[in-house]
mmCIF file of C-alpha atoms in Angstrom:
data_model
loop_
_atom_site.group_PDB
_atom_site.id
_atom_site.type_symbol
_atom_site.label_atom_id
_atom_site.label_comp_id
_atom_site.label_asym_id
_atom_site.label_seq_id
_atom_site.Cartn_x
_atom_site.Cartn_y
_atom_site.Cartn_z
ATOM 1 C CA MET A 1403 3.305 -1.254 -40.943
ATOM 2 C CA SER A 1404 6.804 -0.813 -39.709
ATOM 3 C CA ASN A 1405 5.830 2.280 -37.742
ATOM 4 C CA GLU A 1406 2.872 0.414 -36.210
ATOM 5 C CA LYS A 1407 5.170 -2.408 -35.138
ATOM 6 C CA THR A 1408 7.601 0.072 -33.731
ATOM 7 C CA GLY A 1409 4.770 1.743 -31.835
ATOM 8 C CA ILE A 1410 3.608 -1.528 -30.310
ATOM 9 C CA VAL A 1411 7.151 -2.496 -29.400
ATOM 10 C CA GLY A 1412 7.694 0.926 -27.927
ATOM 11 C CA PHE A 1413 4.494 0.656 -25.897
ATOM 12 C CA PHE A 1414 5.466 -2.702 -24.420
ATOM 13 C CA SER A 1415 8.969 -1.415 -23.805
ATOM 14 C CA GLN A 1416 7.537 1.463 -21.784
ATOM 15 C CA VAL A 1417 5.262 -0.883 -19.830
ATOM 16 C CA ILE A 1418 8.088 -3.307 -19.031
ATOM 17 C CA HIS A 1419 10.305 -0.497 -17.804
ATOM 18 C CA ARG A 1420 7.733 0.708 -15.303
ATOM 19 C CA GLN A 1421 8.761 -0.380 -11.821
ATOM 20 C CA TYR A 1422 5.353 -1.737 -10.867
ATOM 21 C CA PHE A 1423 5.299 -4.005 -13.938
ATOM 22 C CA TRP A 1424 7.293 -6.587 -12.002
ATOM 23 C CA GLY A 1425 4.821 -6.296 -9.164
ATOM 24 C CA ILE A 1426 2.047 -7.247 -11.584
ATOM 25 C CA VAL A 1427 4.170 -10.136 -12.870
ATOM 26 C CA ALA A 1428 4.681 -11.319 -9.294
ATOM 27 C CA ILE A 1429 0.924 -11.208 -8.649
ATOM 28 C CA VAL A 1430 0.290 -13.284 -11.788
ATOM 29 C CA LEU A 1431 2.950 -15.805 -10.760
ATOM 30 C CA LEU A 1432 1.507 -16.144 -7.254
ATOM 31 C CA LEU A 1433 -1.959 -16.674 -8.681
ATOM 32 C CA ALA A 1434 -0.507 -19.252 -11.071
ATOM 33 C CA VAL A 1435 1.041 -21.119 -8.131
ATOM 34 C CA ASN A 1436 -2.326 -21.162 -6.394
ATOM 35 C CA VAL A 1437 -4.072 -22.343 -9.561
ATOM 36 C CA ALA A 1438 -1.498 -25.128 -9.892
ATOM 37 C CA LYS A 1439 -2.562 -26.360 -6.469
ATOM 38 C CA ASP A 1440 -6.285 -25.841 -7.028
ATOM 39 C CA SER A 1441 -7.595 -25.275 -10.546
ATOM 40 C CA SER A 1442 -10.714 -23.581 -9.194
ATOM 41 C CA TYR A 1443 -8.736 -20.984 -7.251
ATOM 42 C CA LEU A 1444 -9.695 -18.090 -9.535
ATOM 43 C CA ALA A 1445 -13.350 -19.060 -9.709
ATOM 44 C CA ILE A 1446 -15.794 -16.340 -8.717
ATOM 45 C CA THR A 1447 -19.298 -17.467 -7.893
ATOM 46 C CA VAL A 1448 -22.501 -15.713 -6.953
ATOM 47 C CA ASN A 1449 -23.946 -16.374 -3.537
ATOM 48 C CA ALA A 1450 -27.456 -17.646 -4.241
ATOM 49 C CA THR A 1451 -28.749 -16.181 -0.984
ATOM 50 C CA ASN A 1452 -27.660 -12.556 -1.284
ATOM 51 C CA GLY A 1453 -26.297 -12.250 -4.831
ATOM 52 C CA ASN A 1454 -22.806 -11.223 -3.681
ATOM 53 C CA LEU A 1455 -19.650 -12.294 -5.454
ATOM 54 C CA VAL A 1456 -17.633 -14.927 -3.616
ATOM 55 C CA GLY A 1457 -14.146 -16.255 -4.288
ATOM 56 C CA ASN A 1458 -10.469 -15.956 -3.502
ATOM 57 C CA LEU A 1459 -10.035 -12.928 -5.778
ATOM 58 C CA ILE A 1460 -12.816 -11.143 -3.895
ATOM 59 C CA ASP A 1461 -11.032 -11.967 -0.631
ATOM 60 C CA ILE A 1462 -7.832 -10.470 -2.035
ATOM 61 C CA LEU A 1463 -9.651 -7.261 -2.986
ATOM 62 C CA ARG A 1464 -11.052 -7.043 0.522
ATOM 63 C CA ALA A 1465 -7.658 -7.677 2.148
ATOM 64 C CA ALA A 1466 -5.915 -5.143 -0.097
ATOM 65 C CA ALA A 1467 -8.221 -2.259 0.894
ATOM 66 C CA PRO A 1468 -6.619 -1.286 4.246
ATOM 67 C CA ILE A 1469 -3.118 -1.786 2.833
ATOM 68 C CA MET A 1470 -3.994 0.528 -0.066
ATOM 69 C CA MET A 1471 -5.021 3.222 2.403
ATOM 70 C CA ILE A 1472 -1.833 3.284 4.413
ATOM 71 C CA ALA A 1473 0.371 2.645 1.348
ATOM 72 C CA VAL A 1474 -0.956 5.711 -0.474
ATOM 73 C CA GLY A 1475 -0.336 7.894 2.579
ATOM 74 C CA MET A 1476 3.091 6.340 3.043
ATOM 75 C CA CYS A 1477 3.868 6.957 -0.631
ATOM 76 C CA LEU A 1478 3.372 10.709 -0.220
ATOM 77 C CA VAL A 1479 5.353 10.792 3.024
ATOM 78 C CA ILE A 1480 8.262 8.918 1.452
ATOM 79 C CA ALA A 1481 8.175 11.302 -1.512
ATOM 80 C CA THR A 1482 9.095 14.083 0.945
ATOM 81 C CA SER A 1483 12.152 12.042 2.011
ATOM 82 C CA GLY A 1484 10.330 11.050 5.173
ATOM 83 C CA ILE A 1485 8.772 7.895 6.570
ATOM 84 C CA ASP A 1486 5.764 7.210 8.749
ATOM 85 C CA LEU A 1487 6.261 4.310 11.134
ATOM 86 C CA SER A 1488 3.152 5.162 13.119
ATOM 87 C CA VAL A 1489 0.411 4.169 10.646
ATOM 88 C CA GLY A 1490 -0.169 0.765 12.275
ATOM 89 C CA SER A 1491 -0.526 2.398 15.684
ATOM 90 C CA LEU A 1492 -2.842 5.071 14.315
ATOM 91 C CA MET A 1493 -5.002 2.273 12.927
ATOM 92 C CA VAL A 1494 -5.458 0.776 16.381
ATOM 93 C CA VAL A 1495 -6.168 4.200 17.884
ATOM 94 C CA ALA A 1496 -8.870 4.819 15.261
ATOM 95 C CA GLY A 1497 -10.302 1.375 15.939
ATOM 96 C CA ALA A 1498 -10.264 1.940 19.695
ATOM 97 C CA VAL A 1499 -11.997 5.313 19.394
ATOM 98 C CA SER A 1500 -14.716 3.958 17.113
ATOM 99 C CA MET A 1501 -15.379 0.840 19.198
ATOM 100 C CA GLU A 1502 -15.509 2.746 22.485
ATOM 101 C CA PHE A 1503 -17.895 5.273 20.942
ATOM 102 C CA LEU A 1504 -20.164 2.630 19.421
ATOM 103 C CA LYS A 1505 -20.191 0.578 22.622
ATOM 104 C CA ALA A 1506 -22.083 3.350 24.336
ATOM 105 C CA SER A 1507 -24.168 4.419 21.332
ATOM 106 C CA PRO A 1508 -27.415 3.137 19.799
ATOM 107 C CA ASN A 1509 -27.334 0.888 16.761
ATOM 108 C CA THR A 1510 -28.061 3.658 14.269
ATOM 109 C CA LEU A 1511 -26.578 5.091 11.079
ATOM 110 C CA GLY A 1512 -25.952 8.404 12.839
ATOM 111 C CA ALA A 1513 -23.859 6.714 15.494
ATOM 112 C CA ALA A 1514 -21.850 4.887 12.820
ATOM 113 C CA LEU A 1515 -21.152 8.140 10.941
ATOM 114 C CA ALA A 1516 -20.182 9.863 14.184
ATOM 115 C CA ALA A 1517 -17.793 7.013 15.036
ATOM 116 C CA VAL A 1518 -16.207 7.212 11.580
ATOM 117 C CA GLY A 1519 -15.806 10.982 11.840
ATOM 118 C CA LEU A 1520 -14.383 10.793 15.357
ATOM 119 C CA ALA A 1521 -11.897 8.057 14.447
ATOM 120 C CA ILE A 1522 -10.684 9.952 11.381
ATOM 121 C CA LEU A 1523 -10.434 13.179 13.380
ATOM 122 C CA ILE A 1524 -8.292 11.629 16.122
ATOM 123 C CA ALA A 1525 -6.065 9.860 13.579
ATOM 124 C CA GLY A 1526 -5.715 13.106 11.625
ATOM 125 C CA ILE A 1527 -4.712 15.003 14.789
ATOM 126 C CA LEU A 1528 -2.069 12.407 15.619
ATOM 127 C CA GLY A 1529 -0.839 12.581 12.034
ATOM 128 C CA ALA A 1530 -0.664 16.370 12.329
ATOM 129 C CA ILE A 1531 1.435 15.974 15.498
ATOM 130 C CA ASN A 1532 3.836 13.872 13.440
ATOM 131 C CA GLY A 1533 3.893 16.656 10.869
ATOM 132 C CA LEU A 1534 4.569 19.314 13.509
ATOM 133 C CA LEU A 1535 7.424 17.285 15.014
ATOM 134 C CA VAL A 1536 9.002 16.927 11.576
ATOM 135 C CA SER A 1537 8.330 20.324 10.026
ATOM 136 C CA VAL A 1538 8.378 22.718 13.002
ATOM 137 C CA VAL A 1539 10.411 21.004 15.726
ATOM 138 C CA GLY A 1540 12.800 19.562 13.138
ATOM 139 C CA LEU A 1541 12.934 15.979 14.395
ATOM 140 C CA GLN A 1542 13.921 13.281 11.953
ATOM 141 C CA PRO A 1543 10.794 11.623 10.479
ATOM 142 C CA PHE A 1544 12.057 8.236 11.622
ATOM 143 C CA ILE A 1545 12.340 9.423 15.227
ATOM 144 C CA SER A 1546 9.113 11.409 15.420
ATOM 145 C CA THR A 1547 6.966 8.679 13.884
ATOM 146 C CA LEU A 1548 8.766 6.022 15.938
ATOM 147 C CA ILE A 1549 7.694 7.931 19.041
ATOM 148 C CA MET A 1550 4.118 7.976 17.775
ATOM 149 C CA MET A 1551 4.384 4.317 16.849
ATOM 150 C CA MET A 1552 5.214 3.416 20.446
ATOM 151 C CA ALA A 1553 2.778 5.910 21.932
ATOM 152 C CA GLY A 1554 -0.133 4.914 19.671
ATOM 153 C CA ARG A 1555 -0.824 1.527 21.219
ATOM 154 C CA GLY A 1556 -0.453 3.097 24.667
ATOM 155 C CA ILE A 1557 -3.075 5.694 23.712
ATOM 156 C CA ALA A 1558 -5.340 2.907 22.471
ATOM 157 C CA LYS A 1559 -4.928 1.091 25.793
ATOM 158 C CA VAL A 1560 -5.858 4.242 27.682
ATOM 159 C CA ILE A 1561 -8.964 4.657 25.497
ATOM 160 C CA THR A 1562 -10.138 1.076 25.972
ATOM 161 C CA GLY A 1563 -8.875 0.583 29.514
ATOM 162 C CA GLY A 1564 -6.359 -1.959 28.261
ATOM 163 C CA GLN A 1565 -9.052 -4.335 27.044
ATOM 164 C CA ASN A 1566 -10.024 -5.466 23.567
ATOM 165 C CA THR A 1567 -13.313 -3.727 22.900
ATOM 166 C CA ALA A 1568 -16.251 -4.987 20.872
ATOM 167 C CA ALA A 1569 -19.382 -3.122 19.807
ATOM 168 C CA THR A 1570 -22.492 -3.627 17.722
ATOM 169 C CA ASN A 1571 -23.584 -1.386 14.886
ATOM 170 C CA ASP A 1572 -24.977 -2.741 11.640
ATOM 171 C CA SER A 1573 -24.109 0.352 9.576
ATOM 172 C CA PHE A 1574 -20.516 0.394 10.799
ATOM 173 C CA ARG A 1575 -20.147 -3.321 10.128
ATOM 174 C CA TRP A 1576 -21.536 -2.810 6.617
ATOM 175 C CA ILE A 1577 -18.474 -0.693 5.741
ATOM 176 C CA ALA A 1578 -16.256 -3.761 5.876
ATOM 177 C CA ASN A 1579 -18.702 -6.575 5.258
ATOM 178 C CA GLY A 1580 -21.269 -5.033 2.925
ATOM 179 C CA TYR A 1581 -21.534 -5.330 -0.844
ATOM 180 C CA VAL A 1582 -22.599 -3.020 -3.657
ATOM 181 C CA ILE A 1583 -23.467 -4.724 -6.940
ATOM 182 C CA GLY A 1584 -21.822 -7.840 -5.544
ATOM 183 C CA ILE A 1585 -18.493 -6.079 -4.881
ATOM 184 C CA PRO A 1586 -17.205 -5.495 -1.327
ATOM 185 C CA VAL A 1587 -17.935 -1.976 -0.092
ATOM 186 C CA ILE A 1588 -14.550 -1.821 1.603
ATOM 187 C CA PHE A 1589 -12.781 -2.174 -1.753
ATOM 188 C CA ILE A 1590 -15.026 0.342 -3.506
ATOM 189 C CA LEU A 1591 -14.426 2.912 -0.756
ATOM 190 C CA ALA A 1592 -10.670 2.331 -0.853
ATOM 191 C CA LEU A 1593 -10.619 2.688 -4.635
ATOM 192 C CA ILE A 1594 -12.621 5.927 -4.529
ATOM 193 C CA ILE A 1595 -10.327 7.406 -1.890
ATOM 194 C CA VAL A 1596 -7.214 6.420 -3.836
ATOM 195 C CA VAL A 1597 -8.616 7.991 -7.008
ATOM 196 C CA ILE A 1598 -9.454 11.204 -5.132
ATOM 197 C CA VAL A 1599 -5.964 11.402 -3.617
ATOM 198 C CA GLY A 1600 -4.420 10.600 -6.988
ATOM 199 C CA LEU A 1601 -6.383 13.327 -8.744
ATOM 200 C CA LEU A 1602 -5.562 15.759 -5.935
ATOM 201 C CA VAL A 1603 -1.816 15.297 -6.248
ATOM 202 C CA ARG A 1604 -1.609 14.772 -10.015
ATOM 203 C CA ARG A 1605 -4.168 17.284 -11.275
ATOM 204 C CA SER A 1606 -2.757 20.107 -9.179
ATOM 205 C CA ALA A 1607 0.675 21.456 -8.312
ATOM 206 C CA LEU A 1608 0.570 19.618 -4.977
ATOM 207 C CA GLY A 1609 2.267 16.498 -6.316
ATOM 208 C CA LEU A 1610 5.072 18.480 -7.955
ATOM 209 C CA MET A 1611 5.679 20.470 -4.772
ATOM 210 C CA ILE A 1612 5.811 17.248 -2.709
ATOM 211 C CA GLU A 1613 8.365 15.827 -5.141
ATOM 212 C CA ALA A 1614 10.304 19.088 -5.072
ATOM 213 C CA ILE A 1615 10.806 19.123 -1.305
ATOM 214 C CA GLY A 1616 11.798 15.460 -1.476
ATOM 215 C CA MET A 1617 14.373 16.023 -4.212
ATOM 216 C CA ASP A 1618 15.954 19.277 -3.032
ATOM 217 C CA PRO A 1619 14.452 21.040 0.006
ATOM 218 C CA GLN A 1620 16.754 24.052 -0.374
ATOM 219 C CA ALA A 1621 15.847 24.623 -4.008
ATOM 220 C CA ALA A 1622 12.165 24.130 -3.167
ATOM 221 C CA ARG A 1623 12.412 26.787 -0.475
ATOM 222 C CA LEU A 1624 14.084 29.221 -2.863
ATOM 223 C CA ALA A 1625 11.276 28.522 -5.336
ATOM 224 C CA GLY A 1626 8.803 29.716 -2.733
ATOM 225 C CA ILE A 1627 7.366 26.342 -1.726
ATOM 226 C CA ASN A 1628 6.024 26.239 1.835
ATOM 227 C CA ARG A 1629 7.884 23.171 3.060
ATOM 228 C CA ARG A 1630 6.453 23.241 6.575
ATOM 229 C CA GLY A 1631 2.902 23.512 5.378
ATOM 230 C CA LEU A 1632 3.367 20.709 2.870
ATOM 231 C CA LEU A 1633 4.956 18.372 5.405
ATOM 232 C CA LEU A 1634 2.164 19.095 7.858
ATOM 233 C CA THR A 1635 -0.412 18.365 5.142
ATOM 234 C CA VAL A 1636 1.229 15.132 4.025
ATOM 235 C CA TYR A 1637 1.633 13.678 7.525
ATOM 236 C CA THR A 1638 -1.913 14.696 8.422
ATOM 237 C CA LEU A 1639 -3.203 13.000 5.272
ATOM 238 C CA SER A 1640 -1.197 9.902 6.134
ATOM 239 C CA GLY A 1641 -2.808 9.897 9.583
ATOM 240 C CA VAL A 1642 -6.297 10.294 8.109
ATOM 241 C CA LEU A 1643 -5.762 7.411 5.683
ATOM 242 C CA ALA A 1644 -4.384 5.269 8.505
ATOM 243 C CA GLY A 1645 -7.521 6.103 10.490
ATOM 244 C CA ILE A 1646 -9.702 4.944 7.596
ATOM 245 C CA ALA A 1647 -7.633 1.746 7.387
ATOM 246 C CA GLY A 1648 -8.210 1.273 11.117
ATOM 247 C CA ILE A 1649 -11.948 1.602 10.588
ATOM 248 C CA PHE A 1650 -11.772 -1.009 7.829
ATOM 249 C CA ALA A 1651 -9.787 -3.367 10.057
ATOM 250 C CA THR A 1652 -12.092 -3.111 13.086
ATOM 251 C CA ALA A 1653 -15.402 -2.930 11.220
ATOM 252 C CA SER A 1654 -14.828 -6.362 9.721
ATOM 253 C CA VAL A 1655 -14.954 -8.023 13.158
ATOM 254 C CA MET A 1656 -16.438 -5.155 15.195
ATOM 255 C CA THR A 1657 -13.613 -5.583 17.686
ATOM 256 C CA VAL A 1658 -10.383 -3.739 18.272
ATOM 257 C CA ASP A 1659 -7.488 -5.925 19.332
ATOM 258 C CA ILE A 1660 -4.941 -3.620 20.941
ATOM 259 C CA SER A 1661 -1.997 -5.907 20.236
ATOM 260 C CA ARG A 1662 -2.950 -7.136 16.746
ATOM 261 C CA THR A 1663 -4.955 -4.479 14.918
ATOM 262 C CA GLY A 1664 -2.606 -2.800 12.447
ATOM 263 C CA TYR A 1665 0.344 -4.802 13.784
ATOM 264 C CA GLN A 1666 3.364 -4.413 11.468
ATOM 265 C CA LEU A 1667 1.195 -3.028 8.690
ATOM 266 C CA GLU A 1668 3.586 -0.070 8.459
ATOM 267 C CA MET A 1669 6.115 -2.558 7.087
ATOM 268 C CA ASP A 1670 3.618 -3.810 4.510
ATOM 269 C CA ALA A 1671 2.902 -0.225 3.500
ATOM 270 C CA ILE A 1672 6.601 0.571 3.053
ATOM 271 C CA LEU A 1673 7.062 -2.604 1.006
ATOM 272 C CA ALA A 1674 4.061 -1.759 -1.159
ATOM 273 C CA VAL A 1675 5.498 1.688 -1.860
ATOM 274 C CA VAL A 1676 8.946 0.317 -2.696
ATOM 275 C CA ILE A 1677 7.472 -2.391 -4.923
ATOM 276 C CA GLY A 1678 5.539 0.333 -6.705
ATOM 277 C CA GLY A 1679 8.737 2.091 -7.694
ATOM 278 C CA THR A 1680 8.895 5.014 -5.265
ATOM 279 C CA SER A 1681 12.422 5.542 -4.002
ATOM 280 C CA LEU A 1682 12.990 5.671 -0.250
ATOM 281 C CA ALA A 1683 15.349 8.585 -0.967
ATOM 282 C CA GLY A 1684 12.330 10.742 -1.781
ATOM 283 C CA GLY A 1685 11.355 12.666 -4.871
ATOM 284 C CA LYS A 1686 9.201 11.134 -7.579
ATOM 285 C CA PHE A 1687 6.385 8.952 -6.347
ATOM 286 C CA ASN A 1688 3.958 6.563 -7.963
ATOM 287 C CA ILE A 1689 0.534 6.056 -6.410
ATOM 288 C CA THR A 1690 -0.467 3.482 -9.028
ATOM 289 C CA GLY A 1691 2.637 1.518 -8.117
ATOM 290 C CA ALA A 1692 1.735 1.702 -4.419
ATOM 291 C CA VAL A 1693 -1.691 0.264 -5.237
ATOM 292 C CA VAL A 1694 -0.086 -2.552 -7.237
ATOM 293 C CA GLY A 1695 2.241 -3.183 -4.299
ATOM 294 C CA SER A 1696 -0.776 -3.362 -1.976
ATOM 295 C CA PHE A 1697 -2.396 -5.992 -4.176
ATOM 296 C CA LEU A 1698 0.852 -7.943 -4.207
ATOM 297 C CA ILE A 1699 1.087 -7.911 -0.409
ATOM 298 C CA ALA A 1700 -2.545 -9.036 -0.123
ATOM 299 C CA THR A 1701 -2.017 -11.764 -2.736
ATOM 300 C CA LEU A 1702 1.141 -12.883 -0.976
ATOM 301 C CA ASP A 1703 -0.645 -13.125 2.381
ATOM 302 C CA LYS A 1704 -3.471 -15.075 0.794
ATOM 303 C CA THR A 1705 -1.014 -17.408 -0.939
ATOM 304 C CA VAL A 1706 0.854 -18.086 2.288
ATOM 305 C CA MET A 1707 -2.399 -19.125 3.947
ATOM 306 C CA PHE A 1708 -3.581 -21.110 0.929
ATOM 307 C CA LEU A 1709 -0.352 -23.080 0.663
ATOM 308 C CA GLY A 1710 -0.492 -23.853 4.369
ATOM 309 C CA ILE A 1711 2.905 -22.354 5.099
ATOM 310 C CA SER A 1712 3.638 -22.236 8.805
ATOM 311 C CA SER A 1713 2.964 -18.870 10.391
ATOM 312 C CA SER A 1714 6.479 -18.926 11.827
ATOM 313 C CA ALA A 1715 7.924 -19.193 8.309
ATOM 314 C CA THR A 1716 5.609 -16.603 6.778
ATOM 315 C CA PRO A 1717 7.922 -13.594 7.271
ATOM 316 C CA ALA A 1718 10.805 -15.500 5.643
ATOM 317 C CA PHE A 1719 8.619 -16.499 2.691
ATOM 318 C CA LYS A 1720 7.458 -12.922 2.210
ATOM 319 C CA ALA A 1721 11.029 -11.666 2.526
ATOM 320 C CA ILE A 1722 12.238 -14.041 -0.209
ATOM 321 C CA VAL A 1723 9.526 -12.903 -2.623
ATOM 322 C CA ILE A 1724 10.103 -9.230 -1.875
ATOM 323 C CA VAL A 1725 13.901 -9.522 -2.226
ATOM 324 C CA LEU A 1726 13.539 -11.294 -5.590
ATOM 325 C CA LEU A 1727 11.150 -8.617 -6.754
ATOM 326 C CA CYS A 1728 13.452 -5.802 -5.645
ATOM 327 C CA LEU A 1729 16.331 -7.475 -7.502
ATOM 328 C CA LEU A 1730 14.219 -7.634 -10.665
ATOM 329 C CA GLN A 1731 13.390 -3.951 -10.257
ATOM 330 C CA SER A 1732 16.992 -2.946 -9.624
ATOM 331 C CA GLU A 1733 18.392 -0.984 -12.539
ATOM 332 C CA ARG A 1734 21.903 -2.061 -11.597
ATOM 333 C CA VAL A 1735 20.981 -5.759 -11.743
ATOM 334 C CA ARG A 1736 19.210 -5.294 -15.068
ATOM 335 C CA ASN A 1737 22.210 -3.414 -16.460
ATOM 336 C CA MET A 1738 24.436 -6.266 -15.349
ATOM 337 C CA PHE A 1739 22.311 -8.760 -17.294
ATOM 338 C CA ARG A 1740 22.239 -6.440 -20.330
ATOM 339 C CA THR A 1741 26.037 -6.139 -20.242
ATOM 340 C CA ARG A 1742 26.484 -9.901 -20.038
ATOM 341 C CA LYS A 1743 24.032 -10.405 -22.891
ATOM 342 C CA ALA A 1744 25.803 -7.815 -25.059
ATOM 343 C CA THR A 1745 29.198 -9.348 -24.280
ATOM 344 C CA SER A 1746 27.951 -12.837 -25.178
ATOM 345 C CA ALA A 1747 26.520 -11.517 -28.443
ATOM 346 C CA ALA A 1748 29.800 -9.776 -29.309
ATOM 347 C CA VAL A 1749 31.841 -12.931 -28.604
ATOM 348 C CA LYS A 1750 29.471 -15.000 -30.735
ATOM 349 C CA SER A 1751 29.744 -12.498 -33.581
ATOM 350 C CA ASP A 1752 33.557 -12.564 -33.401
ATOM 351 C CA LYS A 1753 33.559 -16.371 -33.548
ATOM 352 C CA GLU A 1754 31.307 -16.334 -36.602
ATOM 353 C CA GLU A 1755 33.577 -13.836 -38.370
ATOM 354 C CA VAL A 1756 36.621 -15.995 -37.616
ATOM 355 C CA ALA A 1757 34.822 -19.085 -38.905
ATOM 356 C CA VAL A 1758 33.889 -17.326 -42.175
ATOM 357 C CA ALA A 1759 37.448 -16.098 -42.648
#
């Protein structure tokens, strides 16, 4: 019995000490705040017309999908001690490519698949350029991806002629607005892609090699790890995932907005990765944590809208929540509380001994 209790306590202790645990707690708290305002907030209903699930939680799943895409790619990049500031711009490039292609194409499934393939290809090429600048040319990741970040929206303007472009294609729109068994297709696709990437990096040596070059590039090189090839692969993958996120973002409205599509989503992706417990210094990474962070960002955005907080105050509200969460995750802060608790307990024990004497 004692061993069983110890096992349960040990299990919960392990769960609590996972970095993304506090992200889950934050999501629960935000949902609780929303429920306090509207008791039916968590209600999920079935649309009588089409049988699809409808509700705020479904909206959060839908909103989290593009963030999951770029956060997973960002997670791998950060694990190599790098950063990818260009994901938001690659999203708009992918959206611009797909909309321009569909504008001149028939409303067919083949055209939709071609647009998806073309958008992912272009985003992957731009991601590979980031990888070449970092791994071959030797530029700092911050600088190389900052260049791409600024160039990306310029490329999108060149593609669309500087105009927001709209198109019509039912199959392409279905990617973001369709449902399978009542669940949004966009979320199912994002989940499948995340699982594939997770299996790829955790069921092979790829994940360990990525962590190795992030922890100690010199030691990784001596161990025979191809650092250049890995960096090129990781940045290309980040570009591909950003392209998919761009497709998600534009397919929902079938319009690419050059100035707003993917705007500042690179910051959301970095926050999601940090919330998930991956250190910005590189090394060990946590894809599950990045997914949890993505859900938190989506829940936070939804909460801000639901509470009617002014759009001008939204960044400050998000910053406060994120800072509190980072403080909770900080090992130094937790050690400080543990030390104070131990000191208080010791003082109390001394007082009791004196009283008995």
